[in-house]
mmCIF file of C-alpha atoms in Angstrom:
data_model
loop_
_atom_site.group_PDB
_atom_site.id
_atom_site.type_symbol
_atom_site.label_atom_id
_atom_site.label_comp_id
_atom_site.label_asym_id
_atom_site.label_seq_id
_atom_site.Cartn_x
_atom_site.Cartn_y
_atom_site.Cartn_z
ATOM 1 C CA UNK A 1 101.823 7.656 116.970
ATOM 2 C CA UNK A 2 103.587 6.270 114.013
ATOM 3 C CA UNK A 3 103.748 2.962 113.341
ATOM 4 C CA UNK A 4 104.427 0.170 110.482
ATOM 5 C CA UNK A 5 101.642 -1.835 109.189
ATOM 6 C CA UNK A 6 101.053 -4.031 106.257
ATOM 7 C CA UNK A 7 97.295 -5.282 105.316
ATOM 8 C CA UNK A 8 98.449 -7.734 103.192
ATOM 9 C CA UNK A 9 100.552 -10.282 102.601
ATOM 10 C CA UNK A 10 103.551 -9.570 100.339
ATOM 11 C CA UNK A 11 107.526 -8.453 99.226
ATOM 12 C CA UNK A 12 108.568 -5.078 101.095
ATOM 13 C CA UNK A 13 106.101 -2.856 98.772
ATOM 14 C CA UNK A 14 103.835 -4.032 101.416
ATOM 15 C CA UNK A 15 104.886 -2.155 104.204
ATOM 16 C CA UNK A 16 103.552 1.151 105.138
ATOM 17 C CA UNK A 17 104.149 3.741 108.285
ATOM 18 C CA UNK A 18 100.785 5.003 109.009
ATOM 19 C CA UNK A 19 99.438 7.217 112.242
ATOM 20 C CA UNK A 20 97.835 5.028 114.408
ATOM 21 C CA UNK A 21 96.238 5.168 118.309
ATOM 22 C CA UNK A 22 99.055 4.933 120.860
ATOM 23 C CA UNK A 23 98.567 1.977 123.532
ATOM 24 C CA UNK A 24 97.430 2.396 127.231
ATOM 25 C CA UNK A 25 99.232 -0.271 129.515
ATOM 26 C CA UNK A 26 97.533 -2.459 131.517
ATOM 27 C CA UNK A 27 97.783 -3.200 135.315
ATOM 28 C CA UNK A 28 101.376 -4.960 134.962
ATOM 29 C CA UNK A 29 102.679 -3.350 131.843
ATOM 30 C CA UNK A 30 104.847 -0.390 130.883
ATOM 31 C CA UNK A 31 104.713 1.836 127.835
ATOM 32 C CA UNK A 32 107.834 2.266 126.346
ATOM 33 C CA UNK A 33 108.823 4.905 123.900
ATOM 34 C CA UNK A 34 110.609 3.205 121.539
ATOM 35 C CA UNK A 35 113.759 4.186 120.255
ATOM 36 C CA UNK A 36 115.022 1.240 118.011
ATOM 37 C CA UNK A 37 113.858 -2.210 117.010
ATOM 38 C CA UNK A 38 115.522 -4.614 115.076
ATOM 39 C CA UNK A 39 114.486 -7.026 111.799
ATOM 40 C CA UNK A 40 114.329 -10.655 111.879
ATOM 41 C CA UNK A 41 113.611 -13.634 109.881
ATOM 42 C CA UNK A 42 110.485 -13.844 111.576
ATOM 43 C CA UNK A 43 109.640 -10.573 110.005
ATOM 44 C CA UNK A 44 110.426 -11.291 106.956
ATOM 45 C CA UNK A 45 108.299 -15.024 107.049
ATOM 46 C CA UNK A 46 104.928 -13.186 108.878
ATOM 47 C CA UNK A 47 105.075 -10.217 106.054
ATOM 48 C CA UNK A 48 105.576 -12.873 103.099
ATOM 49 C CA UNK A 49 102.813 -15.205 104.463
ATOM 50 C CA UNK A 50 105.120 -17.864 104.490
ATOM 51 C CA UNK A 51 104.224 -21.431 106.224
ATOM 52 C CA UNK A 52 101.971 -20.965 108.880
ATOM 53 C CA UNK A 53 102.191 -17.526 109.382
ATOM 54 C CA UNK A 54 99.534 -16.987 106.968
ATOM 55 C CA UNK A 55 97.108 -19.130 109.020
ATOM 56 C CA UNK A 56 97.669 -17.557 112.286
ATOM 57 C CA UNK A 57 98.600 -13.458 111.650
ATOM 58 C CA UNK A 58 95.858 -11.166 111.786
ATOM 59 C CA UNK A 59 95.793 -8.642 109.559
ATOM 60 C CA UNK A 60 96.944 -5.545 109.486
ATOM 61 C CA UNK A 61 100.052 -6.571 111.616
ATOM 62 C CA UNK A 62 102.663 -4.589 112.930
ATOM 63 C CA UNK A 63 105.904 -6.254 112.833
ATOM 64 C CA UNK A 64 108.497 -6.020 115.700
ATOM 65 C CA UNK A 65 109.509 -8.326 117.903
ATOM 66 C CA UNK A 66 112.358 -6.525 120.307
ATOM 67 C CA UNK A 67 112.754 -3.138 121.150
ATOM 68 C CA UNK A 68 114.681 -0.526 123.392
ATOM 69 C CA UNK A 69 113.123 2.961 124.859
ATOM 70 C CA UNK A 70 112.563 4.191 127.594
ATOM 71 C CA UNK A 71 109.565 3.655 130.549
ATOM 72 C CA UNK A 72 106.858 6.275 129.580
ATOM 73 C CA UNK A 73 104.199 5.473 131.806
ATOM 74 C CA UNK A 74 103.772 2.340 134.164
ATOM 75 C CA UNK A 75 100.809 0.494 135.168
ATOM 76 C CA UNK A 76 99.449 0.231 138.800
ATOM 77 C CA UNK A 77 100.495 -2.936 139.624
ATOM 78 C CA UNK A 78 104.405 -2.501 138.021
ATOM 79 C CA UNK A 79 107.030 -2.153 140.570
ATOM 80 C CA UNK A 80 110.176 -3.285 139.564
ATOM 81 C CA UNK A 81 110.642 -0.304 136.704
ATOM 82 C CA UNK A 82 109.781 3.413 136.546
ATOM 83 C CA UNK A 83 109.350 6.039 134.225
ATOM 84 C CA UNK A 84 112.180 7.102 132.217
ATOM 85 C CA UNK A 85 114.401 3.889 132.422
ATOM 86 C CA UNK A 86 116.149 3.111 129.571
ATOM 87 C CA UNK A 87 114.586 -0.735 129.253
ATOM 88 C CA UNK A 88 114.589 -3.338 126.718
ATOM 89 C CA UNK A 89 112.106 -6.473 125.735
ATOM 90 C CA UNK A 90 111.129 -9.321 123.779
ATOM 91 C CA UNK A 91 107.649 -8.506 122.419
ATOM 92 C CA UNK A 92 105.050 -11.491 121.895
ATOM 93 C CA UNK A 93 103.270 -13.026 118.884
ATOM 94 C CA UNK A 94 101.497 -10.247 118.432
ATOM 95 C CA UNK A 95 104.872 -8.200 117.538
ATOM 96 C CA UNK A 96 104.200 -4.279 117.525
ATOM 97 C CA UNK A 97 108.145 -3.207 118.185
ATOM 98 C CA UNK A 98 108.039 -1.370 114.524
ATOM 99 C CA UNK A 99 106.380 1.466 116.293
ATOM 100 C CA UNK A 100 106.736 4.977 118.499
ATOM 101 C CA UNK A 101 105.548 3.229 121.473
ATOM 102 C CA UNK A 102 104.615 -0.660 122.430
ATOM 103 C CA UNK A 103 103.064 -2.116 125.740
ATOM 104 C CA UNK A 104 104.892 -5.187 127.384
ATOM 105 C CA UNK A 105 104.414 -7.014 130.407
ATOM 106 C CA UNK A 106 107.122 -5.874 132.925
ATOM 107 C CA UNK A 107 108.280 -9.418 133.099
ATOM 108 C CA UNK A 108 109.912 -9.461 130.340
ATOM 109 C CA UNK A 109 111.268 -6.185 130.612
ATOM 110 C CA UNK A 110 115.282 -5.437 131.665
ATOM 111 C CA UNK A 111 117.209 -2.705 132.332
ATOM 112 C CA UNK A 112 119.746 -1.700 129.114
ATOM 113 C CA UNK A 113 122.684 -2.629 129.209
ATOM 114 C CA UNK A 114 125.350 0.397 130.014
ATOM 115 C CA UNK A 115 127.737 0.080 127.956
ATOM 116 C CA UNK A 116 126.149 0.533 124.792
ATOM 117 C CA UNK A 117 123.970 2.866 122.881
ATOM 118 C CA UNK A 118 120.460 2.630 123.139
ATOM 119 C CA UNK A 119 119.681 1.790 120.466
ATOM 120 C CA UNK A 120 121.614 -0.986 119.955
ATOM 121 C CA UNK A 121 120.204 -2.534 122.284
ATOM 122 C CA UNK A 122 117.540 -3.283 120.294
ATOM 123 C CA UNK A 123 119.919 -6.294 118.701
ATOM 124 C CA UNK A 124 119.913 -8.240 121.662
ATOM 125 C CA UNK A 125 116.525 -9.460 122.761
ATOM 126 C CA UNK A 126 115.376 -12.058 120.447
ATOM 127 C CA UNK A 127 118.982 -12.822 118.732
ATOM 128 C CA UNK A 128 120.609 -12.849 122.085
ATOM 129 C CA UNK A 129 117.589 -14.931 123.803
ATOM 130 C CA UNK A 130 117.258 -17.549 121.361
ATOM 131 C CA UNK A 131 121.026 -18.199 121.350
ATOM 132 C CA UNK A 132 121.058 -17.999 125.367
ATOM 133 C CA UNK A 133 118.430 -19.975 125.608
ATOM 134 C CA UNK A 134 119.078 -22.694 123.340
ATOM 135 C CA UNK A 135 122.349 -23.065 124.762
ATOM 136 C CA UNK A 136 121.545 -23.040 128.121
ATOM 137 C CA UNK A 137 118.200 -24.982 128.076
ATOM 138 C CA UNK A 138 118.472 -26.639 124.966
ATOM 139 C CA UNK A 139 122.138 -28.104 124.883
ATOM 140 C CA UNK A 140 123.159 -27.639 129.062
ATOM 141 C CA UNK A 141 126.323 -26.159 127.758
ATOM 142 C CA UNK A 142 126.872 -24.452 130.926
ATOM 143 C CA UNK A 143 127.149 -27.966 132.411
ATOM 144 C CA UNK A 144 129.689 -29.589 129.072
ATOM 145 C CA UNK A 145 132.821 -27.230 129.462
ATOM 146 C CA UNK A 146 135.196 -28.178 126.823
ATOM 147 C CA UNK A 147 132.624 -29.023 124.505
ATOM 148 C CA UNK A 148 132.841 -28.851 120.810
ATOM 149 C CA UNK A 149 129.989 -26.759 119.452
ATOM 150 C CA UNK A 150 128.939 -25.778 115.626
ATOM 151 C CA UNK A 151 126.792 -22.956 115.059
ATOM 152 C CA UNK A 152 125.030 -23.186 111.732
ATOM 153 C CA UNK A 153 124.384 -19.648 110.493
ATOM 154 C CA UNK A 154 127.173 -18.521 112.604
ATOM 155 C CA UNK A 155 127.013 -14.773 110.422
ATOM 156 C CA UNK A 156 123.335 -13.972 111.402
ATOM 157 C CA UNK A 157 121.852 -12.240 114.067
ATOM 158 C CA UNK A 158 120.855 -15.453 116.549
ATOM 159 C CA UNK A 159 124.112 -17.080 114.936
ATOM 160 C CA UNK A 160 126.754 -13.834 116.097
ATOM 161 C CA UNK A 161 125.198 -13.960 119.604
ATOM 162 C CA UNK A 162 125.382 -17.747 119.768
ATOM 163 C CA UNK A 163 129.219 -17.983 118.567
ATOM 164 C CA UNK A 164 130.086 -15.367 121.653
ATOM 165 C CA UNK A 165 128.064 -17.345 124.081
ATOM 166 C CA UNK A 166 129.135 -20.940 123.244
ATOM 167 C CA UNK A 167 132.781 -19.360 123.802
ATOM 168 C CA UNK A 168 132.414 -18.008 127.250
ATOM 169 C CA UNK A 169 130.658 -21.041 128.161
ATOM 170 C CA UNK A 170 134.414 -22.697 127.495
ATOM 171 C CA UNK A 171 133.501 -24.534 124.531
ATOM 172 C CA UNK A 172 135.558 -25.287 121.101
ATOM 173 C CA UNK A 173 133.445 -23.433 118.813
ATOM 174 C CA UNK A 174 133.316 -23.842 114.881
ATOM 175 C CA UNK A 175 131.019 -21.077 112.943
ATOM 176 C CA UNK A 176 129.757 -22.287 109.640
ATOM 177 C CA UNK A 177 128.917 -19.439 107.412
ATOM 178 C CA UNK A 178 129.627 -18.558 103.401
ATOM 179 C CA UNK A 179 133.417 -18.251 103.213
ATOM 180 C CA UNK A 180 133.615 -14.793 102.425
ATOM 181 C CA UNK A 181 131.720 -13.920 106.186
ATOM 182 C CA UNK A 182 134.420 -16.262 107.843
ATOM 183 C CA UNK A 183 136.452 -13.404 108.692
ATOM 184 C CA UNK A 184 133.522 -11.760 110.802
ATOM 185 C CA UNK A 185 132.969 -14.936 112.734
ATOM 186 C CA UNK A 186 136.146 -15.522 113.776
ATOM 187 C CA UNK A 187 135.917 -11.802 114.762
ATOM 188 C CA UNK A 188 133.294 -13.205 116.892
ATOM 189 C CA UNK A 189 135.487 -15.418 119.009
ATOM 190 C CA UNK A 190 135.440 -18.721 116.561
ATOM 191 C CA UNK A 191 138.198 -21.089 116.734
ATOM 192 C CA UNK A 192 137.381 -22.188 113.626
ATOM 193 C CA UNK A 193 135.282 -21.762 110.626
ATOM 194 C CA UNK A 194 134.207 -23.936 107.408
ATOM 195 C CA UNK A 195 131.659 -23.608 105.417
ATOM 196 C CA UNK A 196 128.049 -24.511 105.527
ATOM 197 C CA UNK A 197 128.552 -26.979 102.218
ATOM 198 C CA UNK A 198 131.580 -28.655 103.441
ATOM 199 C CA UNK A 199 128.486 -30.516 106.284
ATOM 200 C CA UNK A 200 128.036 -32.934 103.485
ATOM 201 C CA UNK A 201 131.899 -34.150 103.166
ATOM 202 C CA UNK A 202 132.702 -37.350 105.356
ATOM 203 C CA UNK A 203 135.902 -35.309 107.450
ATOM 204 C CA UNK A 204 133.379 -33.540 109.754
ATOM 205 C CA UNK A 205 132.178 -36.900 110.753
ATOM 206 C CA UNK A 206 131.357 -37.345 114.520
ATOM 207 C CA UNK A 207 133.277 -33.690 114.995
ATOM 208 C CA UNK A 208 130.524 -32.204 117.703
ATOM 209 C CA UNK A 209 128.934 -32.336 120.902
ATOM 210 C CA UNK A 210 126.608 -30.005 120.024
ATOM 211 C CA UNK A 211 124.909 -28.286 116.406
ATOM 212 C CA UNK A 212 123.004 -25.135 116.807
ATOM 213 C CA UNK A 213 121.191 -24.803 114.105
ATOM 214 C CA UNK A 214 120.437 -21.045 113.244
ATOM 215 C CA UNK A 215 119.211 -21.507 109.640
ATOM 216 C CA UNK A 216 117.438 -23.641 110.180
ATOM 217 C CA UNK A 217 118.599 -26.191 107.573
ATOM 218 C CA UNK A 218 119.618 -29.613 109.560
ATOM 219 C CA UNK A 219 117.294 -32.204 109.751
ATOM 220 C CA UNK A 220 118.412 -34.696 113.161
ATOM 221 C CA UNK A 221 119.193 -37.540 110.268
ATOM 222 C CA UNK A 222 121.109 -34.762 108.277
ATOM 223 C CA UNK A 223 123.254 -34.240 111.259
ATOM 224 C CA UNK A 224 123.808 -37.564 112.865
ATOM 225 C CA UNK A 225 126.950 -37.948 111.056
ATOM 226 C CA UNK A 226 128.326 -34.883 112.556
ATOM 227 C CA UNK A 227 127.533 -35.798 115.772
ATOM 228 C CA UNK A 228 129.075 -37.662 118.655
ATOM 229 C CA UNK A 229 127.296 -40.740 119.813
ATOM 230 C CA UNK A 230 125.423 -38.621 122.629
ATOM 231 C CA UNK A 231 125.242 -35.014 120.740
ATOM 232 C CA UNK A 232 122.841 -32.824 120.222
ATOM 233 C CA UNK A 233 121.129 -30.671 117.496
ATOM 234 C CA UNK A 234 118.934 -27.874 118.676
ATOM 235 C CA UNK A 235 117.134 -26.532 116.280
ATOM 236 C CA UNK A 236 115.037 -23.086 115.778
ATOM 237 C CA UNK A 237 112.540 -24.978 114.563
ATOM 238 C CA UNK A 238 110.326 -25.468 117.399
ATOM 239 C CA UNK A 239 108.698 -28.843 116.000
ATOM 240 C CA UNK A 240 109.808 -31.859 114.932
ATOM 241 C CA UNK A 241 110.451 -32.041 110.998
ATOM 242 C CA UNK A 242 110.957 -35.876 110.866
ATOM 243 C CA UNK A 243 109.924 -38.964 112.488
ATOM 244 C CA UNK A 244 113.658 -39.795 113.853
ATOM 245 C CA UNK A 245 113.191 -35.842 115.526
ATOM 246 C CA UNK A 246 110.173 -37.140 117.331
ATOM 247 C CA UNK A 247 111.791 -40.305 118.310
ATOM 248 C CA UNK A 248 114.944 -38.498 119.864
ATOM 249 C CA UNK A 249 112.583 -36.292 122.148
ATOM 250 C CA UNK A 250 111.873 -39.705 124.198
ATOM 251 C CA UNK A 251 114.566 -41.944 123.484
ATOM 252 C CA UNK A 252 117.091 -42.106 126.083
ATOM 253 C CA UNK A 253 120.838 -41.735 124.929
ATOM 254 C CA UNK A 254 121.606 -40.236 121.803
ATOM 255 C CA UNK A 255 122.037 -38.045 119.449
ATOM 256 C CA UNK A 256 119.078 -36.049 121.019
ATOM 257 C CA UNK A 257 117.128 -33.115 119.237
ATOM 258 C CA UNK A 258 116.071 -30.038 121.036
ATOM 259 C CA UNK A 259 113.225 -28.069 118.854
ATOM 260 C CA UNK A 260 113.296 -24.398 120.679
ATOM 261 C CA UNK A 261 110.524 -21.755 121.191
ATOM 262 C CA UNK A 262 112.753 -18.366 122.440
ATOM 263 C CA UNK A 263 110.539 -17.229 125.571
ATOM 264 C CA UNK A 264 110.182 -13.694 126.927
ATOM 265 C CA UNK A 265 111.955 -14.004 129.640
ATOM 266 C CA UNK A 266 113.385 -10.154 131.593
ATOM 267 C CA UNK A 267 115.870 -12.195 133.679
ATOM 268 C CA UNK A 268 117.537 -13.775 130.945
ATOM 269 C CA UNK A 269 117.918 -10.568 129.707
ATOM 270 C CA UNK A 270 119.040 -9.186 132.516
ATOM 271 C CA UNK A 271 121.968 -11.809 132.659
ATOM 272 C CA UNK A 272 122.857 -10.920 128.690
ATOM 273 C CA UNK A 273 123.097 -7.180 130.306
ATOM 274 C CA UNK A 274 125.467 -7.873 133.145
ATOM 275 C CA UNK A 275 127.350 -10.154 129.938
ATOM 276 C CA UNK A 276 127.542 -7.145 127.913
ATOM 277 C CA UNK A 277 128.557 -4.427 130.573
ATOM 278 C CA UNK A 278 131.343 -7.155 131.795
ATOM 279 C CA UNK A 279 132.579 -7.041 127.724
ATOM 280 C CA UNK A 280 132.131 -10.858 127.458
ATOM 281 C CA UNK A 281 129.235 -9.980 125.201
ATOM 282 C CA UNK A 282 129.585 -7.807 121.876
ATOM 283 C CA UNK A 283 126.719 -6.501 119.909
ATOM 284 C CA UNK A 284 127.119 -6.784 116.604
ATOM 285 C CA UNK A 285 125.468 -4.313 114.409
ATOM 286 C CA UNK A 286 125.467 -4.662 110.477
ATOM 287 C CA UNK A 287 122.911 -1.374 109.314
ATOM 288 C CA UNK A 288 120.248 0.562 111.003
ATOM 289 C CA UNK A 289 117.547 2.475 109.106
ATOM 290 C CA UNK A 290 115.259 4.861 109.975
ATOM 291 C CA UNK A 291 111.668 3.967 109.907
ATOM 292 C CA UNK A 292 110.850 5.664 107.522
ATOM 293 C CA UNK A 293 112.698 3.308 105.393
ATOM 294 C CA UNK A 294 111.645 0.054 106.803
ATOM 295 C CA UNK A 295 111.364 -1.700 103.437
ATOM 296 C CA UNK A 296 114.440 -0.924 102.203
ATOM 297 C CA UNK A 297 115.908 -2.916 105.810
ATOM 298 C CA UNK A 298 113.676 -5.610 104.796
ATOM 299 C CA UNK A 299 114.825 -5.842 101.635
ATOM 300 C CA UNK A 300 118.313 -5.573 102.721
ATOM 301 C CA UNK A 301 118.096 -8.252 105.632
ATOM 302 C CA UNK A 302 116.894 -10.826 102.626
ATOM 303 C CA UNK A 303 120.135 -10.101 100.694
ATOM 304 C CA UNK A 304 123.085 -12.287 101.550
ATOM 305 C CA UNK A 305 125.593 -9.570 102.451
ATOM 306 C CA UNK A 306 124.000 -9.029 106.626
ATOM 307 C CA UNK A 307 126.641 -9.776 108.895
ATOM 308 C CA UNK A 308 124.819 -9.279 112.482
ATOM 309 C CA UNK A 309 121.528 -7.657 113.075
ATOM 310 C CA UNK A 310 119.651 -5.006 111.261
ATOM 311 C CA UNK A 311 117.858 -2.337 113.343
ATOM 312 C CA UNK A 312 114.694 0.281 112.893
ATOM 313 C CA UNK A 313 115.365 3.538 114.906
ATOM 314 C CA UNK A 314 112.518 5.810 115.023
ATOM 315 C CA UNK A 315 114.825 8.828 116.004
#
């Protein structure tokens, strides 16, 4: 099978689509053929070395983190998919979705959701995760309706999912992007948007319940003043950057901090399907390249133009 490799560390010259062995799945894993996966910032950080990626990947490495397909074989012990459903998933560390086929444990598989293409579907798993999850678990927005809500990075892939979900969870959401991408977040459902400079200007004092931080840029001390006496700022960084972040995770009362690690989880995915077939979920799709051409969607996903996600189809 074909897949994308780099053997080291680099810009998007790096990248290569070589012929490789195709997996076998193990006793509760399917194989899916894949027919689109998407590029993240993830991607971008493990190919450049950046941080501790450089510690921890092994190289070569196939990059990938979410893909959609369809079941080509299934292991003995699966039983909750079969061979030719249209499926998507949130791959592991160990990425691999920049491929023809990838083996995933069927628990965090999920049916597709119907009312898209395939392909597309490919968007949703770790965009749409993260922002469900951090939400959810992170901020218990389910349980604040009315809350007001600012998603930092509100133009980017976690960001677009994150604006759509704050929204149907009832809450007053502001998207802080660049001003010229304002338009496409308040396409998104945004009440309101201002940009991502304007955080440093005394009127947004105290304004939110909850930050979402996408970027991630906020420290907990950068966005005290923004928040309400017991607000929160989740972060994407999963770890503490700062002594006061540490100090929030066992301090009762507030402002709290909420450091995120997006799990692989099929059942939150299947809830973002039945979201998506019910239209209070839209997909939003900025480019998709072939993958023949995956450093050119590299390249474009570290420009400053992306307005959703960027996808790899292998069609």
């Amino acid at each position: 099978m074909r897949a994308v490799r780099f053997h080291t560390f680099g810009d998007p010259s790096v990248l290569r689509l070589e012929e490789t062995n195709w997996p076998y799945p193990k006793r509760d894993e399917v194989l899916i053929h894949v027919h689109a996966s998407s590029v993240n910032g993830t991607d971008l950080g493990i190919r450049g070395g950046s941080g501790p990626f450089k510690l921890v990947t092994c190289l070569p490495f196939t990059p990938g983190f979410d893909v959609a397909g369809e079941v080509a074989r299934c292991g003995p012990d699966v039983t909750a998919f079969n061979v030719g459903d249209r499926v998507y998933a949130l791959l592991g560390h160990g990425g691999g979705g920049a491929a023809e086929y990838v083996t995933v444990r069927q628990s965090r598989v999920a049916l597709v959701p119907q009312r898209i293409p395939l392909a597309h579907a490919a968007a949703v798993p770790l965009a749409g995760l993260s922002a469900l999850q951090a939400l959810r678990r992170g901020a218990a927005l389910h349980l604040r309706p009315g809350a007001h809500v600012l998603i930092v990075g509100a133009s980017g892939g976690i960001g677009s999912f994150a604006v759509q979900i704050a929204k149907y969870y009832g809450a007053h959401v502001t998207g802080a992007a660049r001003p010229e991408k304002h338009p496409f977040v308040r396409s998104l459902g945004a009440h309101e948007t201002i940009d991502t400079r304007s955080l440093a200007e005394s009127g947004v004092e105290g304004r939110w319940d909850v930050i979402f931080d996408t970027a991630p840029i906020l420290t907990l001390s950068a966005a005290r003043p923004h928040l309400t006496p017991s607000g929160t700022l989740v972060s994407v960084r999963a770890f503490p950057a700062e002594v006061a972040e540490v100090t929030a995770l066992v301090t009762p009362g507030g402002p709290h901090f909420h450091g995120m690690q997006t799990r692989e989880r099929g059942l939150d995915l299947a809830l973002l399907s039945r979201w998506i077939d019910a239209g209070h979920l839209h997909v939003p799709i900025d480019h998709a390249f072939p993958l023949e051409q995956v450093a050119d969607a590299h390249r474009y996903l570290e420009g400053s133009d992306v307005r959703g996600k960027v996808l790899l189809t292998t069609g």
